[in-house]
Amino acid sequence: MGENDLTRLEHPIDLLIERDGDREALWWGGRWITRKELDRVARENQGKLSQAGFGRGHRLVTLMPNCPAFLALALAVWRLEGTLVPLNHRSGSEVLLPTLDLVDPFTVVYGEADVKTGDLVASYPSSVVDQDGVLQEVKGAQGSEVTDPDFAVIFATSGTTGLPKAVPLTHGNLMDNVDRCWEFLGFSQEDRILWVLPNFHSFGLTLGGLMGLVRGARQIVVPLFMPPAATLEAIHSGGATVLLLVPAMVEFMKRAIQHGAPKPETVRMVVTGGDRLNLELDSAAVEFLGVPILEGYGTTECSPVVAVNRCYDSRKLGTIGEILPGYSWEVRDDSGRAVGPGEDGILWVKGPSVFGGYYKAPEISSEKLVDRWYDTGDVVRYDEEGYITVLDRVSDLIIVGGFNVYPQEVERVLNRHPAVAQAAVVATDHPVQGQIGRAFVVLKEGTSATSREMISFCKGKLAHYKIPRVFDFVDSLPMSPSGKILRRELRGRD
C-alpha cells in the first residue's frame, strides 16, 4: 500500500482523537460516544486481529447493521492494512454464500446475538463481537490468500449476470470522494450527519459512515431505517442537521410524521441518491423535514458520488446536478463519439474516485473500463450549464428503494420452484419504492401456484427487497429469434 494513502485515512482520525478525544463522535443508544471511546474499542480489536494472524492484504467480512462496533472494526482492519468487506446480513444464502466464496475472507464477523447469521456462515471461519463492539475469540483462515493491501473496501454486488461481482475501492478512491463531497456540499464539523443508509451500500459507508469520521463531524448512527418512526426519533434526539437518504425514505418519513412521529427541527440539508427522485417528494420534504432535496447520483464504482446539486440556490429540480470537481466526463453516443448539450448518450467518467477494475474479473473490467474511463451504463442528457438529467439505464437493473436488484439473480431462485417452467423479472413503477420487481411465470403443465406461494418460496433465499411483489402467470414468454427473453415487451404490458 502507498504509505500516503494509509496515512490520509488513519491520521485524520488519530489527530482528532489526540486533539479532542472527549469530543462527541457518535449518537448511539441514547447517548454520545466520544472519539476516545471509539478508538479504545478499535485498538482492542486491532490487537485481537493481529494476534490471530490477520494482516496486510487479508479481507474481513462484516455481517452487521450500522453501529459503532462496525466503525471500530473498520479502523482496526485499516490500521492492519487489511480490507473490509461489508455484506448484507439479510441478503439470504443464495447471494451471501457465493460472495463469501469469491472474496475468500480471513474471518466473517457478526453480532453475538445474531444466531441466524452464525448458522448461515458456519462453514467459514467466523468471529463475533459482543454488545460493546469487542471481538471475542477470532477464528481466522490461516494461509488465507493475500490481495492488494491498497484495497480499503470491497463492495459486493450480484452483477448484471446475477453472479457475484465485487468492486474494490482503494483508500485513495474513498478519501477523494469524501474530500470532494465535503467541500462541494459545504459540510462542516458542526454538522450532525444521519447515518442510516446501510454500510454495505457505498453511499451509506462513504458519506454516512466515513466522511464524518475522518472530517470531524458528529454522526447519528441508526442500525436500520425501519421503522421510520424510530429513525425520526434518532434525528430528533441527536439533533441531525444533514440527512443522507434514498428517495423512498422521504415518503416513509412523511407517513410516520403524519401518524405522530416527531418532526425534525434541526435539519439544514437533505441529500438523496441511489434512485431517481419522484419530484413530488420535494414538496413533502419541505413540509415534513423542513428543507427541500438536493438530488445526486453515483455508482459504487465511483466511490460513489459522481454528481449532485450543490446547494438550494443553484439546484435544478429533476436533475442530478453538476459533476463533482476532479472528474473528467463525457456523454457518448453508441459509436463512442462525445455529444453536446441536449443530446442523449451514455455517461463516461474518469478520475481519482473511479475504481481500477472488478475483483478477479478482468473480462468484465475490460468491458467497463477503457483507458481508465468508466462506462456508467446510464443514458443521460446535460444542459449548457452542465446540469445532468438521467434518462434511463442501459441494463435491466431494477432499483427498489435505492437498492440494486438484478433480474437474473431473482429468476435463478424462481426457476428452482418445482412448479416453475420459466420465469422473467422486470421493473414496474411503485409510488414509494420507485420500482419493484414484477415476475412473469410460466408454470409446468399440470401444476399450479399462487403469488403468495412464490413470495414465501423466495423468503430466506433473497433479500426482502429483491422478492417480486407482482406475479403474472402466463402461458409463454416473448422470445427473440436467438432465444433471448424480450424484457422490453414485458415491461410494456399493462
CSV table of C-alpha atoms in Angstrom, one decimal:
chain,number,residue,atom,x,y,z
A,1,MET,CA,0.0,0.0,0.0
A,2,GLY,CA,1.1,3.5,-0.7
A,3,GLU,CA,2.1,5.0,2.7
A,4,ASN,CA,0.4,8.3,1.9
A,5,ASP,CA,-3.0,6.6,1.2
A,6,LEU,CA,-3.0,4.8,4.6
A,7,THR,CA,-1.7,8.0,6.3
A,8,ARG,CA,-4.5,10.1,4.9
A,9,LEU,CA,-7.1,7.6,6.2
A,10,GLU,CA,-5.6,6.9,9.6
A,11,HIS,CA,-4.0,10.2,10.7
A,12,PRO,CA,-7.0,12.5,10.5
A,13,ILE,CA,-8.8,10.2,12.9
A,14,ASP,CA,-5.8,9.9,15.2
A,15,LEU,CA,-5.2,13.6,15.2
A,16,LEU,CA,-8.8,14.3,16.1
A,17,ILE,CA,-8.6,11.9,19.0
A,18,GLU,CA,-5.3,13.4,20.2
A,19,ARG,CA,-6.5,16.9,19.9
A,20,ASP,CA,-10.0,16.5,21.2
A,21,GLY,CA,-10.6,12.9,22.2
A,22,ASP,CA,-13.5,13.8,24.5
A,23,ARG,CA,-15.5,15.4,21.7
A,24,GLU,CA,-18.8,13.7,20.8
A,25,ALA,CA,-18.5,11.5,17.8
A,26,LEU,CA,-21.4,9.0,17.5
A,27,TRP,CA,-25.0,9.2,18.8
A,28,TRP,CA,-25.9,5.7,19.7
A,29,GLY,CA,-28.3,4.1,22.2
A,30,GLY,CA,-29.5,7.4,23.6
A,31,ARG,CA,-26.0,8.9,24.3
A,32,TRP,CA,-23.0,10.4,22.6
A,33,ILE,CA,-19.9,8.2,22.3
A,34,THR,CA,-16.6,10.1,22.2
A,35,ARG,CA,-13.8,9.7,19.7
A,36,LYS,CA,-11.6,8.3,22.5
A,37,GLU,CA,-14.2,5.6,23.4
A,38,LEU,CA,-14.4,4.5,19.7
A,39,ASP,CA,-10.7,4.5,19.4
A,40,ARG,CA,-10.3,2.3,22.5
A,41,VAL,CA,-12.5,-0.4,21.0
A,42,ALA,CA,-10.8,-0.1,17.7
A,43,ARG,CA,-7.4,-0.6,19.3
A,44,GLU,CA,-8.6,-3.6,21.3
A,45,ASN,CA,-10.0,-5.2,18.1
A,46,GLN,CA,-6.8,-4.4,16.3
A,47,GLY,CA,-4.7,-6.3,18.8
A,48,LYS,CA,-7.0,-9.3,18.7
A,49,LEU,CA,-7.0,-9.5,14.9
A,50,SER,CA,-3.2,-9.1,14.8
A,51,GLN,CA,-2.7,-11.9,17.4
A,52,ALA,CA,-5.0,-14.2,15.2
A,53,GLY,CA,-2.8,-13.6,12.2
A,54,PHE,CA,-4.9,-11.0,10.3
A,55,GLY,CA,-2.7,-8.5,8.5
A,56,ARG,CA,-1.7,-6.9,5.2
A,57,GLY,CA,-3.8,-7.9,2.3
A,58,HIS,CA,-6.3,-10.0,4.2
A,59,ARG,CA,-10.1,-9.5,3.9
A,60,LEU,CA,-12.5,-9.3,6.8
A,61,VAL,CA,-16.2,-9.7,6.1
A,62,THR,CA,-18.8,-7.9,8.3
A,63,LEU,CA,-22.4,-9.0,8.6
A,64,MET,CA,-23.6,-6.3,10.8
A,65,PRO,CA,-26.0,-3.3,10.8
A,66,ASN,CA,-24.7,0.2,11.2
A,67,CYS,CA,-23.3,0.5,14.7
A,68,PRO,CA,-20.2,1.9,16.5
A,69,ALA,CA,-18.8,-1.7,16.5
A,70,PHE,CA,-18.7,-1.7,12.7
A,71,LEU,CA,-16.7,1.5,12.6
A,72,ALA,CA,-14.3,0.2,15.3
A,73,LEU,CA,-13.7,-2.9,13.2
A,74,ALA,CA,-13.1,-0.8,10.1
A,75,LEU,CA,-10.5,1.2,11.9
A,76,ALA,CA,-8.8,-1.9,13.2
A,77,VAL,CA,-8.8,-3.5,9.7
A,78,TRP,CA,-7.3,-0.5,8.0
A,79,ARG,CA,-4.6,0.1,10.6
A,80,LEU,CA,-3.5,-3.5,9.9
A,81,GLU,CA,-3.5,-2.7,6.2
A,82,GLY,CA,-6.4,-5.2,5.5
A,83,THR,CA,-9.6,-4.9,3.5
A,84,LEU,CA,-13.1,-4.5,4.8
A,85,VAL,CA,-15.9,-6.4,3.0
A,86,PRO,CA,-19.3,-5.2,4.4
A,87,LEU,CA,-22.1,-7.5,3.3
A,88,ASN,CA,-25.9,-7.5,3.8
A,89,HIS,CA,-26.6,-9.8,6.8
A,90,ARG,CA,-30.1,-10.2,5.5
A,91,SER,CA,-29.3,-11.0,1.9
A,92,GLY,CA,-30.1,-14.7,2.0
A,93,SER,CA,-27.9,-17.7,1.3
A,94,GLU,CA,-28.4,-17.6,-2.5
A,95,VAL,CA,-26.4,-14.3,-2.6
A,96,LEU,CA,-24.2,-14.5,0.5
A,97,LEU,CA,-22.5,-17.8,0.2
A,98,PRO,CA,-21.2,-17.4,-3.4
A,99,THR,CA,-20.0,-13.9,-2.5
A,100,LEU,CA,-18.1,-15.3,0.5
A,101,ASP,CA,-16.5,-17.9,-1.8
A,102,LEU,CA,-15.5,-15.1,-4.1
A,103,VAL,CA,-13.8,-12.8,-1.6
A,104,ASP,CA,-12.3,-15.7,0.5
A,105,PRO,CA,-12.3,-13.9,3.9
A,106,PHE,CA,-9.8,-14.4,6.7
A,107,THR,CA,-12.8,-14.2,9.0
A,108,VAL,CA,-16.5,-13.3,9.0
A,109,VAL,CA,-17.7,-11.1,11.8
A,110,TYR,CA,-21.2,-10.8,13.1
A,111,GLY,CA,-23.0,-9.9,16.4
A,112,GLU,CA,-23.1,-12.4,19.2
A,113,ALA,CA,-26.9,-12.3,19.4
A,114,ASP,CA,-27.3,-13.0,15.7
A,115,VAL,CA,-27.7,-16.7,15.8
A,116,LYS,CA,-29.3,-17.0,12.4
A,117,THR,CA,-26.3,-15.4,10.7
A,118,GLY,CA,-23.9,-17.6,12.7
A,119,ASP,CA,-25.7,-20.7,11.4
A,120,LEU,CA,-25.6,-19.4,7.9
A,121,VAL,CA,-21.8,-18.9,7.8
A,122,ALA,CA,-21.0,-21.9,10.0
A,123,SER,CA,-18.7,-23.4,7.3
A,124,TYR,CA,-16.5,-20.3,7.2
A,125,PRO,CA,-14.0,-19.1,9.8
A,126,SER,CA,-16.1,-16.6,11.9
A,127,SER,CA,-15.8,-14.4,14.9
A,128,VAL,CA,-18.4,-12.5,17.0
A,129,VAL,CA,-18.4,-9.0,18.6
A,130,ASP,CA,-20.1,-8.5,21.9
A,131,GLN,CA,-22.6,-5.8,22.8
A,132,ASP,CA,-19.7,-3.4,23.5
A,133,GLY,CA,-18.3,-4.0,20.0
A,134,VAL,CA,-15.3,-6.0,21.2
A,135,LEU,CA,-14.2,-9.1,19.3
A,136,GLN,CA,-14.4,-12.4,21.2
A,137,GLU,CA,-12.2,-15.3,20.1
A,138,VAL,CA,-11.0,-14.6,16.5
A,139,LYS,CA,-11.2,-17.7,14.2
A,140,GLY,CA,-9.2,-17.0,11.1
A,141,ALA,CA,-8.3,-18.8,7.9
A,142,GLN,CA,-4.6,-19.4,8.3
A,143,GLY,CA,-2.8,-19.1,5.0
A,144,SER,CA,-5.6,-17.0,3.6
A,145,GLU,CA,-4.9,-15.5,0.2
A,146,VAL,CA,-3.3,-12.1,0.3
A,147,THR,CA,-4.6,-9.5,-2.2
A,148,ASP,CA,-3.8,-5.8,-2.9
A,149,PRO,CA,-3.4,-4.1,0.5
A,150,ASP,CA,-4.4,-0.8,-1.0
A,151,PHE,CA,-8.0,-2.0,-1.2
A,152,ALA,CA,-9.8,-0.3,1.7
A,153,VAL,CA,-13.2,-1.8,0.9
A,154,ILE,CA,-14.7,-4.4,-1.4
A,155,PHE,CA,-18.4,-3.9,-2.1
A,156,ALA,CA,-20.2,-6.9,-3.4
A,157,THR,CA,-23.0,-6.8,-6.0
A,158,SER,CA,-24.7,-9.6,-8.0
A,159,GLY,CA,-23.6,-8.1,-11.3
A,160,THR,CA,-25.8,-7.8,-14.3
A,161,THR,CA,-25.5,-11.6,-14.9
A,162,GLY,CA,-26.8,-12.3,-11.4
A,163,LEU,CA,-23.5,-13.9,-10.5
A,164,PRO,CA,-21.3,-12.5,-7.7
A,165,LYS,CA,-19.3,-9.4,-8.7
A,166,ALA,CA,-17.2,-7.3,-6.4
A,167,VAL,CA,-16.0,-3.7,-6.5
A,168,PRO,CA,-12.7,-3.0,-4.7
A,169,LEU,CA,-12.1,0.7,-3.7
A,170,THR,CA,-8.8,2.0,-2.5
A,171,HIS,CA,-8.1,4.3,0.3
A,172,GLY,CA,-7.4,7.0,-2.3
A,173,ASN,CA,-10.7,6.4,-4.0
A,174,LEU,CA,-12.7,6.8,-0.8
A,175,MET,CA,-10.7,9.8,0.5
A,176,ASP,CA,-11.0,11.6,-2.8
A,177,ASN,CA,-14.8,11.2,-2.8
A,178,VAL,CA,-15.1,12.1,0.9
A,179,ASP,CA,-13.0,15.3,0.4
A,180,ARG,CA,-14.8,16.4,-2.7
A,181,CYS,CA,-18.3,15.9,-1.3
A,182,TRP,CA,-17.3,17.6,1.9
A,183,GLU,CA,-16.1,20.7,0.1
A,184,PHE,CA,-18.7,20.7,-2.8
A,185,LEU,CA,-21.7,20.4,-0.5
A,186,GLY,CA,-20.3,22.6,2.3
A,187,PHE,CA,-20.3,20.3,5.3
A,188,SER,CA,-18.7,21.5,8.5
A,189,GLN,CA,-17.5,19.9,11.8
A,190,GLU,CA,-20.6,21.4,13.4
A,191,ASP,CA,-22.9,19.2,11.3
A,192,ARG,CA,-24.6,16.1,12.8
A,193,ILE,CA,-24.9,13.7,9.9
A,194,LEU,CA,-27.6,10.9,9.9
A,195,TRP,CA,-26.1,7.5,9.1
A,196,VAL,CA,-29.0,5.3,8.3
A,197,LEU,CA,-28.1,4.1,4.8
A,198,PRO,CA,-26.6,0.6,5.2
A,199,ASN,CA,-22.8,0.1,5.5
A,200,PHE,CA,-22.8,-2.4,2.6
A,201,HIS,CA,-24.1,0.4,0.4
A,202,SER,CA,-21.3,2.6,-1.0
A,203,PHE,CA,-23.4,5.8,-0.4
A,204,GLY,CA,-24.0,4.6,3.2
A,205,LEU,CA,-20.4,3.8,4.0
A,206,THR,CA,-18.6,6.6,2.3
A,207,LEU,CA,-20.8,9.5,3.2
A,208,GLY,CA,-22.7,8.2,6.1
A,209,GLY,CA,-20.1,6.2,7.9
A,210,LEU,CA,-16.7,7.5,6.8
A,211,MET,CA,-17.0,11.2,6.0
A,212,GLY,CA,-17.9,12.4,9.4
A,213,LEU,CA,-15.3,10.1,11.0
A,214,VAL,CA,-12.4,11.5,9.1
A,215,ARG,CA,-13.5,15.1,8.8
A,216,GLY,CA,-14.7,15.6,12.4
A,217,ALA,CA,-18.4,15.9,12.1
A,218,ARG,CA,-20.8,14.2,14.5
A,219,GLN,CA,-22.7,11.2,13.3
A,220,ILE,CA,-26.1,9.9,14.4
A,221,VAL,CA,-26.0,6.1,13.9
A,222,VAL,CA,-29.2,4.2,13.1
A,223,PRO,CA,-28.9,0.5,12.6
A,224,LEU,CA,-32.0,0.1,10.3
A,225,PHE,CA,-34.3,2.6,8.7
A,226,MET,CA,-37.4,0.7,9.5
A,227,PRO,CA,-39.5,1.5,11.4
A,228,PRO,CA,-39.2,5.1,10.2
A,229,ALA,CA,-40.6,6.5,13.5
A,230,ALA,CA,-37.5,5.2,15.3
A,231,THR,CA,-35.3,6.9,12.7
A,232,LEU,CA,-37.2,10.2,13.2
A,233,GLU,CA,-36.7,9.8,17.0
A,234,ALA,CA,-33.0,9.5,16.5
A,235,ILE,CA,-33.0,12.5,14.2
A,236,HIS,CA,-34.8,14.5,16.9
A,237,SER,CA,-32.8,13.2,19.8
A,238,GLY,CA,-29.4,13.6,18.1
A,239,GLY,CA,-30.2,17.0,16.5
A,240,ALA,CA,-29.4,15.9,13.0
A,241,THR,CA,-28.6,18.7,10.6
A,242,VAL,CA,-27.8,16.6,7.4
A,243,LEU,CA,-30.0,13.7,6.2
A,244,LEU,CA,-28.5,11.3,3.6
A,245,LEU,CA,-31.3,9.3,2.2
A,246,VAL,CA,-32.7,7.3,-0.8
A,247,PRO,CA,-36.0,8.9,-2.1
A,248,ALA,CA,-38.3,6.2,-0.7
A,249,MET,CA,-37.2,7.1,2.8
A,250,VAL,CA,-38.7,10.6,2.4
A,251,GLU,CA,-42.1,9.1,1.7
A,252,PHE,CA,-41.9,6.7,4.7
A,253,MET,CA,-40.9,9.6,7.0
A,254,LYS,CA,-43.7,11.7,5.8
A,255,ARG,CA,-46.2,9.0,6.6
A,256,ALA,CA,-44.7,8.4,10.0
A,257,ILE,CA,-44.8,12.1,10.9
A,258,GLN,CA,-48.5,12.2,9.8
A,259,HIS,CA,-49.1,9.4,12.3
A,260,GLY,CA,-47.4,11.2,15.2
A,261,ALA,CA,-43.6,10.6,14.9
A,262,PRO,CA,-41.5,13.7,15.8
A,263,LYS,CA,-41.0,16.2,13.0
A,264,PRO,CA,-37.3,17.2,12.5
A,265,GLU,CA,-36.5,20.7,13.6
A,266,THR,CA,-32.7,20.9,13.1
A,267,VAL,CA,-32.3,19.7,9.5
A,268,ARG,CA,-30.5,22.1,7.2
A,269,MET,CA,-29.8,19.8,4.2
A,270,VAL,CA,-31.4,16.6,2.7
A,271,VAL,CA,-29.3,14.8,0.0
A,272,THR,CA,-30.8,11.9,-1.9
A,273,GLY,CA,-29.2,9.4,-4.2
A,274,GLY,CA,-29.4,5.7,-5.2
A,275,ASP,CA,-32.6,6.1,-7.2
A,276,ARG,CA,-34.4,8.7,-9.4
A,277,LEU,CA,-36.3,11.3,-7.3
A,278,ASN,CA,-40.0,11.5,-7.6
A,279,LEU,CA,-40.4,15.3,-7.8
A,280,GLU,CA,-43.5,15.2,-5.6
A,281,LEU,CA,-41.3,14.2,-2.7
A,282,ASP,CA,-39.5,17.6,-2.8
A,283,SER,CA,-42.5,19.4,-1.5
A,284,ALA,CA,-43.1,16.7,1.1
A,285,ALA,CA,-39.5,17.2,2.3
A,286,VAL,CA,-40.1,20.9,2.7
A,287,GLU,CA,-43.3,20.3,4.7
A,288,PHE,CA,-42.2,17.4,6.9
A,289,LEU,CA,-38.4,17.6,7.1
A,290,GLY,CA,-38.1,21.4,6.9
A,291,VAL,CA,-35.9,21.8,3.7
A,292,PRO,CA,-36.1,20.7,0.0
A,293,ILE,CA,-34.0,17.9,-1.5
A,294,LEU,CA,-30.6,18.1,-3.2
A,295,GLU,CA,-30.6,15.2,-5.7
A,296,GLY,CA,-27.4,13.4,-6.6
A,297,TYR,CA,-26.1,10.4,-8.5
A,298,GLY,CA,-23.4,7.9,-8.1
A,299,THR,CA,-22.2,4.4,-8.7
A,300,THR,CA,-20.3,2.0,-6.4
A,301,GLU,CA,-17.5,2.0,-9.0
A,302,CYS,CA,-17.1,5.8,-8.4
A,303,SER,CA,-16.8,5.6,-4.6
A,304,PRO,CA,-19.8,6.5,-5.1
A,305,VAL,CA,-20.8,10.2,-5.8
A,306,VAL,CA,-20.4,11.4,-9.3
A,307,ALA,CA,-22.8,14.4,-9.4
A,308,VAL,CA,-25.0,16.3,-7.1
A,309,ASN,CA,-26.9,19.6,-6.8
A,310,ARG,CA,-24.5,21.8,-4.9
A,311,CYS,CA,-27.0,24.0,-2.9
A,312,TYR,CA,-30.5,25.1,-2.8
A,313,ASP,CA,-29.8,28.5,-4.5
A,314,SER,CA,-28.4,26.8,-7.6
A,315,ARG,CA,-30.2,23.5,-7.7
A,316,LYS,CA,-32.3,22.4,-10.7
A,317,LEU,CA,-35.0,20.1,-9.6
A,318,GLY,CA,-35.3,17.0,-11.7
A,319,THR,CA,-31.5,16.9,-12.5
A,320,ILE,CA,-28.7,15.2,-10.6
A,321,GLY,CA,-26.8,18.5,-10.6
A,322,GLU,CA,-23.2,19.0,-11.7
A,323,ILE,CA,-20.4,16.6,-11.9
A,324,LEU,CA,-18.1,16.8,-8.9
A,325,PRO,CA,-14.8,18.6,-9.4
A,326,GLY,CA,-12.0,16.1,-10.1
A,327,TYR,CA,-13.8,14.1,-12.7
A,328,SER,CA,-13.3,14.2,-16.4
A,329,TRP,CA,-16.6,13.3,-18.1
A,330,GLU,CA,-18.2,12.8,-21.5
A,331,VAL,CA,-21.6,11.9,-22.8
A,332,ARG,CA,-21.0,9.5,-25.7
A,333,ASP,CA,-23.3,8.1,-28.4
A,334,ASP,CA,-23.3,4.4,-29.5
A,335,SER,CA,-20.3,4.9,-31.7
A,336,GLY,CA,-18.2,6.4,-28.9
A,337,ARG,CA,-18.5,10.0,-30.1
A,338,ALA,CA,-18.8,12.7,-27.5
A,339,VAL,CA,-22.1,14.5,-27.8
A,340,GLY,CA,-23.0,18.1,-26.8
A,341,PRO,CA,-25.7,19.7,-24.6
A,342,GLY,CA,-29.2,18.5,-25.3
A,343,GLU,CA,-28.1,15.2,-26.9
A,344,ASP,CA,-28.7,11.8,-25.4
A,345,GLY,CA,-25.8,9.4,-24.7
A,346,ILE,CA,-24.0,7.2,-22.2
A,347,LEU,CA,-22.2,8.9,-19.3
A,348,TRP,CA,-18.5,8.1,-19.1
A,349,VAL,CA,-16.3,9.4,-16.2
A,350,LYS,CA,-12.6,9.3,-15.2
A,351,GLY,CA,-10.9,10.5,-12.1
A,352,PRO,CA,-9.3,9.5,-8.7
A,353,SER,CA,-12.7,8.4,-7.3
A,354,VAL,CA,-13.0,5.8,-10.0
A,355,PHE,CA,-12.1,2.2,-9.2
A,356,GLY,CA,-9.4,0.3,-11.1
A,357,GLY,CA,-11.4,-2.8,-12.0
A,358,TYR,CA,-13.7,-5.6,-10.7
A,359,TYR,CA,-12.3,-8.1,-8.2
A,360,LYS,CA,-11.0,-11.2,-10.0
A,361,ALA,CA,-13.0,-10.3,-13.1
A,362,PRO,CA,-10.6,-8.9,-15.8
A,363,GLU,CA,-13.1,-9.6,-18.7
A,364,ILE,CA,-15.8,-7.5,-17.1
A,365,SER,CA,-13.3,-4.9,-16.1
A,366,SER,CA,-12.1,-4.5,-19.7
A,367,GLU,CA,-15.7,-4.0,-20.9
A,368,LYS,CA,-16.5,-1.2,-18.5
A,369,LEU,CA,-13.1,0.5,-18.2
A,370,VAL,CA,-11.4,1.8,-21.3
A,371,ASP,CA,-8.2,3.9,-20.8
A,372,ARG,CA,-9.3,4.5,-17.2
A,373,TRP,CA,-12.7,5.9,-18.5
A,374,TYR,CA,-15.6,4.2,-16.8
A,375,ASP,CA,-18.8,3.4,-18.7
A,376,THR,CA,-21.6,4.1,-16.2
A,377,GLY,CA,-24.2,2.4,-18.5
A,378,ASP,CA,-26.6,5.3,-17.8
A,379,VAL,CA,-28.3,7.3,-20.6
A,380,VAL,CA,-28.2,11.0,-19.7
A,381,ARG,CA,-28.6,14.5,-21.2
A,382,TYR,CA,-26.9,17.7,-20.0
A,383,ASP,CA,-27.7,21.3,-20.5
A,384,GLU,CA,-25.5,24.3,-21.3
A,385,GLU,CA,-24.6,24.8,-17.6
A,386,GLY,CA,-23.5,21.2,-17.1
A,387,TYR,CA,-26.6,20.0,-15.2
A,388,ILE,CA,-27.3,16.4,-15.9
A,389,THR,CA,-30.6,14.5,-16.3
A,390,VAL,CA,-30.6,10.7,-16.1
A,391,LEU,CA,-33.0,9.4,-18.7
A,392,ASP,CA,-32.7,5.6,-18.4
A,393,ARG,CA,-30.4,2.7,-17.5
A,394,VAL,CA,-28.9,0.6,-20.3
A,395,SER,CA,-29.0,-2.6,-18.2
A,396,ASP,CA,-32.0,-4.4,-16.9
A,397,LEU,CA,-31.3,-3.3,-13.4
A,398,ILE,CA,-34.2,-2.8,-11.0
A,399,ILE,CA,-33.8,-0.2,-8.3
A,400,VAL,CA,-36.0,-0.8,-5.3
A,401,GLY,CA,-35.8,1.9,-2.7
A,402,GLY,CA,-32.3,2.7,-3.8
A,403,PHE,CA,-31.1,-0.9,-3.7
A,404,ASN,CA,-30.0,-2.7,-6.8
A,405,VAL,CA,-31.9,-5.8,-7.9
A,406,TYR,CA,-30.6,-7.9,-10.8
A,407,PRO,CA,-33.3,-9.9,-12.6
A,408,GLN,CA,-31.1,-12.9,-13.4
A,409,GLU,CA,-30.4,-13.4,-9.7
A,410,VAL,CA,-34.2,-13.4,-8.9
A,411,GLU,CA,-35.0,-15.6,-11.8
A,412,ARG,CA,-32.5,-18.2,-10.8
A,413,VAL,CA,-34.3,-18.6,-7.5
A,414,LEU,CA,-37.8,-18.6,-9.1
A,415,ASN,CA,-36.8,-21.3,-11.6
A,416,ARG,CA,-35.9,-23.6,-8.8
A,417,HIS,CA,-39.6,-23.7,-7.6
A,418,PRO,CA,-40.9,-27.2,-8.5
A,419,ALA,CA,-43.9,-25.7,-10.4
A,420,VAL,CA,-42.0,-23.2,-12.5
A,421,ALA,CA,-41.0,-23.9,-16.1
A,422,GLN,CA,-39.7,-20.4,-16.9
A,423,ALA,CA,-39.6,-17.0,-15.2
A,424,ALA,CA,-38.6,-13.5,-16.2
A,425,VAL,CA,-38.4,-10.5,-13.9
A,426,VAL,CA,-38.7,-6.8,-14.9
A,427,ALA,CA,-39.2,-3.5,-13.1
A,428,THR,CA,-42.5,-1.9,-12.6
A,429,ASP,CA,-43.1,1.6,-11.1
A,430,HIS,CA,-44.1,1.9,-7.5
A,431,PRO,CA,-45.2,5.1,-5.8
A,432,VAL,CA,-43.0,4.6,-2.7
A,433,GLN,CA,-40.1,2.3,-3.6
A,434,GLY,CA,-39.6,3.9,-7.1
A,435,GLN,CA,-39.6,0.4,-8.6
A,436,ILE,CA,-40.4,-3.1,-7.6
A,437,GLY,CA,-39.9,-6.5,-9.2
A,438,ARG,CA,-42.6,-7.9,-11.4
A,439,ALA,CA,-42.3,-11.6,-12.3
A,440,PHE,CA,-43.8,-13.3,-15.3
A,441,VAL,CA,-44.0,-17.0,-14.6
A,442,VAL,CA,-44.8,-20.0,-16.9
A,443,LEU,CA,-45.9,-23.0,-14.9
A,444,LYS,CA,-45.2,-26.6,-15.7
A,445,GLU,CA,-48.1,-28.5,-17.2
A,446,GLY,CA,-50.4,-29.9,-14.5
A,447,THR,CA,-49.1,-27.7,-11.7
A,448,SER,CA,-50.4,-24.6,-10.0
A,449,ALA,CA,-49.1,-21.8,-7.8
A,450,THR,CA,-50.1,-18.5,-6.3
A,451,SER,CA,-48.3,-15.2,-5.8
A,452,ARG,CA,-48.3,-15.8,-2.0
A,453,GLU,CA,-46.6,-19.2,-2.5
A,454,MET,CA,-44.0,-17.7,-4.8
A,455,ILE,CA,-43.2,-15.0,-2.3
A,456,SER,CA,-42.9,-17.5,0.5
A,457,PHE,CA,-40.6,-19.6,-1.6
A,458,CYS,CA,-38.2,-16.7,-2.1
A,459,LYS,CA,-38.0,-15.7,1.6
A,460,GLY,CA,-34.7,-16.7,3.0
A,461,LYS,CA,-33.2,-17.1,-0.4
A,462,LEU,CA,-33.4,-13.4,-1.4
A,463,ALA,CA,-33.3,-10.2,0.5
A,464,HIS,CA,-36.8,-8.9,1.1
A,465,TYR,CA,-36.5,-6.0,-1.4
A,466,LYS,CA,-35.4,-8.4,-4.2
A,467,ILE,CA,-38.5,-10.5,-3.9
A,468,PRO,CA,-41.0,-9.6,-6.7
A,469,ARG,CA,-44.3,-8.2,-5.3
A,470,VAL,CA,-46.3,-8.7,-8.5
A,471,PHE,CA,-46.7,-12.1,-10.2
A,472,ASP,CA,-48.2,-12.7,-13.6
A,473,PHE,CA,-48.8,-16.3,-14.5
A,474,VAL,CA,-48.6,-16.6,-18.3
A,475,ASP,CA,-48.6,-19.3,-21.0
A,476,SER,CA,-45.4,-18.2,-22.6
A,477,LEU,CA,-42.7,-15.5,-22.6
A,478,PRO,CA,-41.9,-13.3,-25.6
A,479,MET,CA,-38.6,-14.5,-27.2
A,480,SER,CA,-36.2,-13.2,-29.8
A,481,PRO,CA,-35.1,-15.3,-32.7
A,482,SER,CA,-31.9,-16.1,-30.8
A,483,GLY,CA,-33.9,-17.3,-27.8
A,484,LYS,CA,-33.5,-14.3,-25.5
A,485,ILE,CA,-36.4,-13.1,-23.4
A,486,LEU,CA,-37.7,-9.8,-24.7
A,487,ARG,CA,-37.9,-7.9,-21.5
A,488,ARG,CA,-38.9,-4.6,-23.1
A,489,GLU,CA,-42.1,-6.3,-24.2
A,490,LEU,CA,-42.8,-7.5,-20.7
A,491,ARG,CA,-42.1,-4.0,-19.3
A,492,GLY,CA,-44.7,-2.6,-21.6
A,493,ARG,CA,-47.5,-4.9,-20.6
A,494,ASP,CA,-50.4,-3.5,-18.5
